[in-house]
Coordinates of C-alpha atoms in Angstrom, one line a residue:
X1442 CA 95.6 109.7 66.6
X1443 CA 93.7 109.1 69.9
X1444 CA 95.2 108.6 73.4
X1445 CA 94.2 107.6 76.6
X1446 CA 93.4 110.3 79.5
X1447 CA 92.1 109.2 82.2
X1448 CA 90.0 110.7 85.0
X1449 CA 89.1 109.1 88.8
X1450 CA 85.5 109.7 89.5
X1451 CA 85.2 112.5 91.5
X1452 CA 86.9 115.0 89.6
X1453 CA 87.0 115.4 85.6
X1454 CA 91.0 116.4 83.8
X1455 CA 92.3 119.5 85.2
X1456 CA 88.6 120.1 86.7
X1457 CA 88.3 121.9 83.2
X1458 CA 85.4 119.8 82.1
X1459 CA 88.4 117.7 79.8
X1460 CA 87.0 114.5 78.6
X1461 CA 88.7 111.4 78.4
X1462 CA 90.1 111.6 75.1
X1463 CA 91.9 114.8 74.5
X1464 CA 89.7 115.6 71.1
X1465 CA 87.6 116.6 73.3
X1466 CA 89.2 119.3 75.1
X1467 CA 87.2 122.5 75.3
X1468 CA 89.1 124.2 78.1
X1469 CA 90.2 128.1 77.2
X1470 CA 92.4 128.3 81.4
X1471 CA 95.3 127.4 82.3
X1472 CA 95.5 126.2 85.3
X1473 CA 97.4 123.4 85.1
X1474 CA 97.6 119.6 87.0
X1475 CA 99.5 117.1 88.2
X1476 CA 100.0 114.4 85.8
X1477 CA 101.5 111.3 85.3
X1478 CA 102.6 110.4 81.3
X1479 CA 103.6 107.0 80.4
X1480 CA 105.4 106.3 77.2
X1481 CA 105.4 103.4 75.2
X1482 CA 109.1 101.1 75.3
X1483 CA 111.5 102.7 73.9
X1484 CA 114.3 99.7 72.8
X1485 CA 117.9 101.2 73.3
X1486 CA 119.4 98.3 71.1
X1487 CA 120.1 100.1 67.6
X1488 CA 120.9 103.7 70.2
X1489 CA 124.4 101.9 71.7
X1490 CA 127.3 99.7 70.3
X1491 CA 127.2 98.0 74.0
X1492 CA 125.0 96.2 76.2
X1493 CA 123.9 98.5 78.9
X1494 CA 124.3 97.6 82.4
X1495 CA 119.9 97.3 84.3
X1496 CA 122.2 101.2 86.6
X1497 CA 122.8 102.3 83.3
X1498 CA 119.9 101.7 81.7
X1499 CA 117.8 103.4 84.2
X1500 CA 119.5 106.4 84.3
X1501 CA 119.1 106.8 80.3
X1502 CA 115.1 105.8 80.8
X1503 CA 115.2 109.4 83.5
X1504 CA 117.4 111.2 81.5
X1505 CA 114.7 110.8 78.2
X1506 CA 111.9 111.4 80.1
X1507 CA 113.5 114.5 81.2
X1508 CA 114.3 115.0 77.6
X1509 CA 110.6 114.4 76.8
X1510 CA 108.7 116.8 79.8
X1511 CA 111.2 120.0 78.2
X1512 CA 110.4 118.9 75.3
X1513 CA 106.8 120.0 75.6
X1514 CA 107.5 123.1 77.7
X1515 CA 107.4 121.3 80.9
X1516 CA 109.5 120.5 84.6
X1517 CA 109.5 116.7 85.0
X1518 CA 108.6 117.1 88.7
X1519 CA 110.1 113.1 88.9
X1520 CA 110.9 110.6 86.3
X1521 CA 109.7 106.7 87.0
X1522 CA 112.1 104.8 84.8
X1523 CA 110.7 101.7 86.6
X1524 CA 107.2 102.3 84.2
X1525 CA 108.3 104.4 81.3
X1526 CA 106.7 107.2 82.6
X1527 CA 107.2 110.4 83.9
X1528 CA 105.3 112.6 86.4
X1529 CA 104.5 116.9 84.7
X1530 CA 102.5 120.2 85.8
X1531 CA 100.6 119.9 82.7
X1532 CA 98.0 123.1 81.1
X1533 CA 95.8 121.4 78.5
X1534 CA 98.1 123.4 75.3
X1535 CA 100.0 121.3 76.8
X1536 CA 97.6 118.1 77.3
X1537 CA 96.5 118.8 73.6
X1538 CA 100.7 118.0 71.9
X1539 CA 100.6 114.9 73.4
X1540 CA 97.7 114.1 71.6
X1541 CA 99.8 113.6 67.9
X1542 CA 102.7 112.2 70.2
X1543 CA 103.3 108.6 69.0
X1544 CA 104.9 107.9 71.8
X1545 CA 102.7 108.2 74.4
X1546 CA 100.8 105.5 75.7
X1547 CA 98.5 107.2 78.0
X1548 CA 98.1 110.3 80.1
X1549 CA 96.6 110.5 84.0
X1550 CA 96.3 112.4 87.2
X1551 CA 98.4 111.6 89.5
X1552 CA 95.5 111.2 92.3
X1553 CA 97.2 111.2 95.7
X1554 CA 96.5 108.9 98.6
X1555 CA 96.1 109.5 102.8
X1556 CA 96.9 109.1 105.8
X1557 CA 92.8 107.6 106.9
X1558 CA 91.0 109.6 109.4
X1559 CA 92.1 107.6 112.8
X1560 CA 90.5 107.9 116.0
X1561 CA 92.6 107.2 118.7
X1562 CA 93.1 107.8 122.6
X1563 CA 96.4 107.7 124.8
X1564 CA 97.5 105.7 126.6
X1565 CA 100.3 105.5 129.4
X1566 CA 101.4 101.3 130.2
X1567 CA 103.8 100.7 133.6
X1568 CA 105.2 97.6 132.4
X1569 CA 105.2 94.7 129.0
X1570 CA 101.5 93.7 127.5
X1571 CA 100.1 92.2 125.2
X1572 CA 97.7 93.8 123.0
X1573 CA 94.4 91.6 121.7
X1574 CA 95.2 91.8 119.1
X1575 CA 98.8 89.6 118.9
X1576 CA 96.4 86.8 120.4
X1577 CA 93.8 87.6 118.2
X1578 CA 96.3 87.0 115.4
X1579 CA 97.9 83.3 116.8
X1580 CA 101.5 85.8 116.8
X1581 CA 103.2 84.0 119.6
X1582 CA 102.4 80.6 118.1
X1583 CA 105.0 81.2 116.0
X1584 CA 108.6 82.0 116.2
X1585 CA 109.2 84.9 114.8
X1586 CA 113.6 83.5 115.4
X1587 CA 114.2 83.0 111.9
X1588 CA 113.1 86.6 111.1
X1589 CA 115.8 88.5 110.0
X1590 CA 116.0 86.7 106.3
X1591 CA 112.6 88.8 105.6
X1592 CA 112.4 92.6 104.6
X1593 CA 109.3 95.0 105.6
X1594 CA 108.7 97.8 103.4
X1595 CA 106.8 100.8 106.2
X1596 CA 105.2 103.5 103.6
X1597 CA 104.4 106.0 106.4
X1598 CA 104.9 108.9 107.5
X1599 CA 108.4 108.4 109.6
X1600 CA 109.5 105.5 111.8
X1601 CA 111.3 107.3 116.0
X1602 CA 113.7 105.1 116.3
X1603 CA 114.6 107.1 119.3
X1604 CA 111.9 104.9 121.1
X1605 CA 112.5 101.9 123.8
X1606 CA 110.4 99.8 122.5
X1607 CA 111.6 100.5 118.8
X1608 CA 114.1 98.1 117.1
X1609 CA 117.2 100.8 116.5
X1610 CA 120.2 99.4 115.3
X1611 CA 120.3 97.9 111.2
X1612 CA 116.5 99.5 110.3
X1613 CA 117.4 101.7 107.2
X1614 CA 114.6 104.1 105.6
X1615 CA 114.8 106.9 102.5
X1616 CA 113.6 110.3 102.5
X1617 CA 111.3 112.3 100.5
X1618 CA 113.2 114.8 98.5
X1619 CA 111.8 118.0 95.3
X1620 CA 107.8 118.2 95.8
X1621 CA 107.2 115.5 98.1
X1622 CA 110.3 116.8 100.6
X1623 CA 108.6 114.8 103.6
X1624 CA 111.5 115.7 105.9
X1625 CA 114.2 112.5 107.2
X1626 CA 112.7 109.2 107.5
X1627 CA 113.5 108.6 111.4
X1628 CA 112.2 111.1 113.1
X1629 CA 108.3 111.3 112.7
X1630 CA 106.5 114.4 113.5
X1631 CA 102.8 112.7 113.3
X1632 CA 103.6 109.6 114.9
X1633 CA 101.7 107.2 112.7
X1634 CA 104.0 105.8 110.7
X1635 CA 105.8 104.9 114.1
X1636 CA 102.8 102.1 115.5
X1637 CA 101.8 100.7 112.4
X1638 CA 106.0 100.1 113.1
X1639 CA 105.0 99.5 116.6
X1640 CA 102.5 96.8 116.2
X1641 CA 104.9 95.1 113.3
X1642 CA 108.0 95.1 115.1
X1643 CA 108.0 96.2 119.0
X1644 CA 110.4 94.4 121.4
X1645 CA 109.3 91.4 123.5
X1646 CA 111.2 90.9 126.5
X1647 CA 111.7 94.3 127.5
X1648 CA 109.5 94.2 130.3
X1649 CA 108.0 97.9 129.1
X1650 CA 105.3 98.4 126.4
X1651 CA 104.3 96.7 124.0
X1652 CA 104.7 94.2 122.1
X1653 CA 104.0 92.9 117.9
X1654 CA 104.3 90.5 115.5
X1655 CA 107.0 90.0 115.5
X1656 CA 108.7 90.9 119.1
X1657 CA 112.7 89.4 118.9
X1658 CA 114.2 92.4 117.1
X1659 CA 115.4 89.8 114.4
X1660 CA 113.3 91.1 111.8
X1661 CA 114.9 94.0 109.5
X1662 CA 112.8 96.8 108.7
X1663 CA 112.7 99.3 105.8
X1664 CA 110.9 102.9 106.2
X1665 CA 109.8 104.8 103.4
X1666 CA 108.3 108.8 104.0
X1667 CA 106.1 109.4 102.1
X1668 CA 104.1 111.6 104.5
X1669 CA 105.2 115.0 106.3
X1670 CA 105.1 115.3 109.2
X1671 CA 101.6 117.4 109.1
X1672 CA 100.8 113.8 108.2
X1673 CA 99.6 115.9 104.3
X1674 CA 98.9 114.5 101.2
X1675 CA 101.5 112.0 99.0
X1676 CA 100.5 110.9 95.2
X1677 CA 100.6 107.8 93.8
X1678 CA 103.6 108.6 91.9
X1679 CA 105.1 108.8 95.4
X1680 CA 104.4 105.4 95.7
X1681 CA 105.8 103.9 92.6
X1682 CA 108.9 105.8 93.7
X1683 CA 109.0 104.2 96.9
X1684 CA 108.0 101.1 95.9
X1685 CA 111.5 101.1 94.0
X1686 CA 113.1 101.8 97.2
X1687 CA 111.6 98.9 98.9
X1688 CA 113.0 97.6 96.6
X1689 CA 116.1 98.8 96.1
X1690 CA 116.8 98.0 99.7
X1691 CA 115.6 94.3 99.8
X1692 CA 112.0 94.2 101.1
X1693 CA 110.2 91.3 100.3
X1694 CA 106.8 93.1 102.0
X1695 CA 105.1 97.0 102.1
X1696 CA 102.9 97.2 104.8
X1697 CA 101.2 100.8 103.2
X1698 CA 98.5 102.7 106.0
X1699 CA 96.9 104.6 103.3
X1700 CA 95.3 104.6 100.4
X1701 CA 92.6 107.7 98.3
X1702 CA 89.8 107.1 96.1
X1703 CA 91.3 108.0 92.8
X1704 CA 93.1 104.9 90.6
X1705 CA 95.9 105.2 88.4
X1706 CA 96.9 102.7 85.2
X1707 CA 100.5 103.8 86.0
X1708 CA 100.2 102.8 89.7
X1709 CA 98.0 99.8 88.9
X1710 CA 101.4 98.4 86.8
X1711 CA 104.3 99.5 89.0
X1712 CA 102.2 97.3 91.6
X1713 CA 101.6 93.9 89.4
X1714 CA 105.3 93.8 88.1
X1715 CA 106.7 94.2 91.8
X1716 CA 104.8 91.0 92.5
X1717 CA 105.5 89.3 89.5
X1718 CA 109.3 90.4 90.4
X1719 CA 107.7 88.8 94.3
X1720 CA 107.4 91.8 96.6
X1721 CA 104.4 91.0 99.0
X1722 CA 102.4 94.6 98.8
X1723 CA 99.7 95.1 101.9
X1724 CA 97.8 98.0 102.4
X1725 CA 95.2 99.2 104.6
X1726 CA 90.9 99.1 103.1
X1727 CA 90.4 102.1 103.8
X1728 CA 87.8 103.8 106.6
X1729 CA 84.7 105.3 104.8
X1730 CA 82.9 102.8 106.1
X1731 CA 80.9 102.4 102.9
X1732 CA 81.9 100.1 100.1
X1733 CA 83.6 102.8 97.8
X1734 CA 87.6 101.3 96.5
X1735 CA 90.1 102.4 97.5
X1736 CA 93.9 102.4 96.2
X1737 CA 96.5 100.7 96.4
X1738 CA 95.0 98.8 98.6
X1739 CA 91.9 97.5 95.4
X1740 CA 94.5 96.5 92.8
X1741 CA 94.2 93.4 92.2
X1742 CA 97.5 92.2 93.1
X1743 CA 97.5 94.4 96.1
X1744 CA 95.9 93.1 99.4
X1745 CA 93.1 94.8 100.6
X1746 CA 93.2 93.8 104.9
X1747 CA 89.2 95.3 107.0
X1748 CA 89.7 95.8 110.3
X1749 CA 87.8 93.8 113.0
X1750 CA 87.5 95.0 117.0
X1751 CA 88.9 92.4 119.3
X1752 CA 85.4 90.3 119.6
X1753 CA 86.3 89.7 115.5
X1754 CA 83.5 91.4 114.5
X1755 CA 83.9 93.8 111.7
X1756 CA 84.5 97.4 112.7
X1757 CA 82.1 100.2 111.7
X1758 CA 84.5 101.8 110.0
X1759 CA 86.0 99.9 107.4
X1760 CA 84.8 99.9 103.8
X1761 CA 84.0 96.5 102.8
X1762 CA 84.2 95.7 98.5
X1763 CA 84.8 92.7 96.3
X1764 CA 88.3 93.5 96.5
X1765 CA 88.2 93.0 100.3
X1766 CA 90.5 90.0 100.9
X1767 CA 91.6 89.8 104.9
X1768 CA 91.4 91.5 108.3
X1769 CA 92.7 92.1 110.6
X1770 CA 92.7 93.4 114.4
X1771 CA 91.8 97.6 114.4
X1772 CA 89.8 98.8 116.8
X1773 CA 91.7 100.1 120.0
X1774 CA 95.1 99.2 118.8
X1775 CA 98.0 99.6 121.5
X1776 CA 101.5 100.4 119.8
X1777 CA 104.2 102.9 120.3
X1778 CA 103.7 106.4 119.3
X1779 CA 106.3 109.3 119.1
X1780 CA 106.6 110.8 122.3
X1781 CA 108.5 107.6 123.4
X1782 CA 104.8 106.6 125.1
X1783 CA 101.8 104.9 123.4
X1784 CA 98.8 105.8 122.1
X1785 CA 95.4 103.1 121.5
X1786 CA 94.3 104.2 118.3
X1787 CA 91.6 102.8 115.3
X1788 CA 91.6 102.7 111.5
X1789 CA 92.1 99.6 108.8
X1790 CA 96.0 101.3 108.7
X1791 CA 96.0 99.8 112.9
X1792 CA 94.8 96.5 111.1
X1793 CA 97.2 96.5 108.1
X1794 CA 100.6 96.0 109.8
X1795 CA 98.8 93.0 111.6
X1796 CA 98.7 91.3 108.7
X1797 CA 102.1 91.9 106.7
X1798 CA 103.6 91.3 110.4
X1799 CA 102.5 88.3 110.2
X1800 CA 103.2 87.4 106.6
X1801 CA 106.6 88.6 107.7
X1802 CA 106.5 86.4 110.6
X1803 CA 105.1 83.1 107.9
X1804 CA 106.6 83.8 105.1
X1805 CA 110.5 83.6 107.6
X1806 CA 110.0 80.5 108.2
X1807 CA 109.4 78.9 105.1
X1808 CA 112.0 81.8 103.1
X1809 CA 112.1 79.0 99.9
X1810 CA 107.7 80.3 99.4
X1811 CA 107.2 82.7 97.3
X1812 CA 105.3 85.5 97.2
X1813 CA 101.8 84.2 95.2
X1814 CA 102.1 80.6 98.1
X1815 CA 102.6 82.8 101.4
X1816 CA 99.7 85.4 99.6
X1817 CA 97.5 81.9 99.2
X1818 CA 98.6 80.3 102.8
X1819 CA 97.1 83.7 104.6
X1820 CA 93.9 83.1 103.0
X1821 CA 93.8 79.4 103.1
X1822 CA 94.3 78.9 106.6
X1823 CA 92.3 82.6 107.9
X1824 CA 89.3 82.5 110.4
X1825 CA 85.9 82.7 108.4
X1826 CA 84.0 85.1 109.6
X1827 CA 80.8 86.4 108.2
X1828 CA 78.7 84.9 105.5
X1829 CA 80.9 81.2 104.5
X1830 CA 84.0 81.7 102.8
X1831 CA 85.3 84.7 100.6
X1832 CA 82.7 88.1 100.7
X1833 CA 83.4 91.7 101.5
X1834 CA 83.2 92.4 105.1
X1835 CA 86.0 90.0 106.5
X1836 CA 87.4 88.7 102.9
X1837 CA 88.6 85.6 103.3
X1838 CA 88.3 86.3 107.3
X1839 CA 91.2 87.7 109.8
X1840 CA 95.0 86.6 108.9
X1841 CA 96.1 83.0 111.2
X1842 CA 100.0 82.8 111.9
X1843 CA 99.6 79.4 113.5
X1844 CA 97.6 78.4 110.7
X1845 CA 99.6 79.5 108.3
X1846 CA 102.4 78.4 108.8
X1847 CA 100.8 75.0 109.5
X1848 CA 99.0 74.8 105.4
X1849 CA 102.9 76.2 104.6
X1850 CA 104.5 73.2 105.9
X1851 CA 102.2 71.2 104.0
X1852 CA 102.2 72.7 100.7
X1853 CA 105.2 74.7 99.0
X1854 CA 107.6 74.2 103.5
X1855 CA 107.2 70.7 101.2
X1856 CA 107.1 68.3 104.7
X1857 CA 110.4 68.9 106.7
X1858 CA 111.1 69.7 109.4
X1859 CA 109.8 73.1 110.4
X1860 CA 111.5 75.6 112.4
X1861 CA 110.3 74.8 115.8
X1862 CA 107.9 76.4 118.4
X1863 CA 107.8 77.0 121.9
X1864 CA 105.3 77.8 123.9
X1865 CA 103.7 76.9 127.2
X1866 CA 101.0 77.7 129.9
X1867 CA 100.6 76.8 133.6
X1868 CA 98.7 76.5 136.9
X1869 CA 99.6 77.5 140.3
X1870 CA 98.4 76.6 143.2
X1871 CA 101.0 77.0 146.3
X1872 CA 104.0 76.6 145.4
X1873 CA 103.1 74.2 143.1
X1874 CA 103.3 74.5 139.0
X1875 CA 102.2 73.0 136.5
X1876 CA 103.1 73.4 133.0
X1877 CA 101.0 72.8 129.7
X1878 CA 103.0 71.9 126.3
X1879 CA 102.0 73.8 123.6
X1880 CA 105.4 74.0 121.5
X1881 CA 105.5 72.1 117.9
X1882 CA 106.6 68.8 118.0
X1883 CA 111.1 68.1 119.3
X1884 CA 113.2 67.3 122.2
X1885 CA 112.8 69.9 125.3
X1886 CA 114.8 71.3 128.1
X1887 CA 112.9 73.1 131.4
X1888 CA 114.8 75.4 133.5
X1889 CA 112.9 76.2 136.6
X1890 CA 114.8 79.2 137.7
X1891 CA 115.5 78.2 140.6
X1892 CA 118.2 75.3 139.4
X1893 CA 116.3 72.8 138.7
X1894 CA 115.0 71.5 135.1
X1895 CA 113.2 68.7 133.3
X1896 CA 112.9 67.1 129.9
X1897 CA 109.5 65.6 130.1
X1898 CA 107.1 67.5 127.4
X1899 CA 104.6 69.5 130.5
X1900 CA 105.8 69.0 134.1
X1901 CA 105.3 69.6 137.7
X1902 CA 107.4 71.7 140.0
X1903 CA 106.7 72.3 143.5
X1904 CA 109.3 75.1 144.6
X1905 CA 111.5 75.4 148.0
X1906 CA 109.7 78.7 148.4
X1907 CA 107.7 81.6 148.1
X1908 CA 108.9 84.2 145.1
X1909 CA 108.9 84.5 140.9
X1910 CA 110.8 83.0 138.9
X1911 CA 112.0 82.6 134.6
X1912 CA 110.8 79.1 133.4
X1913 CA 112.7 78.6 130.3
X1914 CA 111.1 75.7 127.7
X1915 CA 113.6 75.0 124.5
X1916 CA 112.4 73.0 121.9
X1917 CA 114.6 71.0 119.6
X1918 CA 113.3 69.9 115.8
X1919 CA 115.5 67.1 114.5
X1920 CA 117.6 69.4 111.8
X1921 CA 119.2 71.0 115.1
X1922 CA 117.1 74.2 114.8
X1923 CA 115.6 75.6 118.4
X1924 CA 113.2 77.9 119.7
X1925 CA 113.1 79.2 123.4
X1926 CA 110.3 80.6 125.9
X1927 CA 111.0 82.4 128.8
X1928 CA 107.7 83.1 131.3
X1929 CA 107.1 84.6 134.8
X1930 CA 106.2 81.7 137.0
X1931 CA 104.7 83.3 140.4
X1932 CA 104.4 80.6 143.4
X1933 CA 103.4 81.4 147.2
X1934 CA 103.0 79.4 150.4
X1935 CA 99.7 79.7 150.8
X1936 CA 96.4 80.1 148.5
X1937 CA 94.7 83.1 149.6
X1938 CA 91.2 83.0 148.8
X1939 CA 90.3 86.2 147.2
X1940 CA 88.1 88.9 148.4
X1941 CA 86.4 92.0 146.9
X1942 CA 86.0 93.7 150.3
X1943 CA 86.7 97.5 149.4
X1944 CA 86.8 97.2 146.0
X1945 CA 84.7 99.5 143.6
X1946 CA 81.9 97.5 141.3
X1947 CA 83.1 97.9 137.9
X1948 CA 82.6 100.7 135.6
X1949 CA 81.6 101.6 132.0
X1950 CA 82.6 105.5 131.8
X1951 CA 86.1 104.3 134.3
X1952 CA 89.2 104.2 133.0
X1953 CA 91.2 101.0 134.1
X1954 CA 95.0 100.9 133.8
X1955 CA 97.1 97.6 133.7
X1956 CA 97.0 95.9 138.1
X1957 CA 93.5 97.3 138.5
X1958 CA 90.9 95.2 140.7
X1959 CA 87.7 95.6 140.3
X1960 CA 84.3 94.0 141.8
X1961 CA 81.1 92.2 139.3
X1962 CA 78.8 90.0 139.4
X1963 CA 80.1 88.8 142.6
X1964 CA 82.9 88.2 141.4
X1965 CA 86.5 89.9 141.2
X1966 CA 88.4 91.7 138.8
X1967 CA 92.3 91.8 137.7
X1968 CA 93.1 94.4 134.2
X1969 CA 96.0 93.1 132.6
X1970 CA 95.3 95.9 129.8
X1971 CA 93.7 99.6 129.7
X1972 CA 90.2 100.0 129.3
X1973 CA 87.2 101.5 129.1
X1974 CA 83.9 100.3 128.4
X1975 CA 85.0 96.5 128.4
X1976 CA 82.4 94.8 130.7
X1977 CA 84.7 92.1 133.1
X1978 CA 83.0 88.6 131.4
X1979 CA 82.9 89.5 128.3
X1980 CA 86.7 90.7 127.5
X1981 CA 88.8 87.9 128.6
X1982 CA 91.8 89.4 126.8
X1983 CA 91.5 92.8 129.6
X1984 CA 89.7 91.3 132.6
X1985 CA 91.5 88.0 134.4
X1986 CA 89.3 87.0 136.3
X1987 CA 90.9 86.3 140.1
X1988 CA 88.2 84.7 141.8
X1989 CA 84.3 84.6 144.2
X1990 CA 84.6 87.3 146.5
X1991 CA 84.2 86.4 150.4

């Protein structure tokens, strides 16, 4: 009886020229390679006089898989009871012996998974700012007040729990172990995982750093440290184990800014089965700038995420292929770093947490929806880019939180009264502030920070004296659910016309920080973000046009 021997396109089995069938083996060297051996499901009904619990059955399977390895004189590196597989280092002789074993379904190379190569640069924000990607994906237009009912599992290099801009209480995690000893999950000697976490859930309203897609601190996080502090590669079998760890922790979404070229039937089956159990898996499409498939992103039941820049154009490094499903901001993304500071990084690794963060955001408002319905809503409501409809560069388009939220209100949300979202903008003229309400429908309660308030939808208020005031808008729906937002409004006794005297002309080669002022084409601009080469009249997310020079 012949069994399936699966190999990647990049290398032959055991690097010894072994063909896909065991019987074609011609290797003579004793070199071994790490393999995943999947066995047929064994019935336990006739083995035990009583039914086993799920935990007991898992333990029994693990023992049986270890015994199987021992019987062919191999050491079980790890057992994977969820897919009835065992990982072993196998020699050609041991592979040959498996050909005669009727319990074997497949034998395949355990594929390597990597932290993608990144383009990065250090930044040092002085006050809280909103990365351009947060607005691009409409994160601020949807409330995350209910985010505590969702949990995102981040498979990466760890999490800097002590970072001032990241939540620490309630975050859980799993460390590497055995042959994949990656260290403590709450230590991140690399920085990549901390950066990803910041995009998903960096704290808002604390006056420092950045804000994430879910900025309230309510979203639950589980960290699985699949890479060590040097970012050393992991295996596909490590991801299979990580899926189980995520599910055991009660996660609903996995965020995987990682990948590799080799596919694996065992790994694919693990993601398929987890997806059928209700998990939503999201992974980076890859940074090769080519049409190659990267895994796990390119499995059907994993969402493959491409990257766009601040102008919503496909990033040059972003891989493009038929499996690309959706896109997110991935060029010059500012987020938290493992030194307690912040860093600007580019990659599909940065686009992925935008999508997983949005998935958690909209799902938290419609928790009765299934993973399939959330995925469909994200795709149906994405901002179409490139060729009309789904294409290989952008997939369905750029993920849009508010559009997905509205879509769900008419589908699995049942058309009921959705969780309200509070938002507003304003303009000032002297001591008078005019407010524009961008909230969902409901009743409105404004407090202007000077003891006065209003219940109008879009009020105008004149302050008694100049200063900066905290203005709060609370929105309540008919079910009694509410959301609120606070913004600082500064009014002055008189409007002073802007002037450019003494200001330097903007230069493409100069690094600008928040608050820097420049002149450009006869106008004064004030920097709202860190940048280099961002032309003021184009990058409105980086520069605020103050007015014409005197």
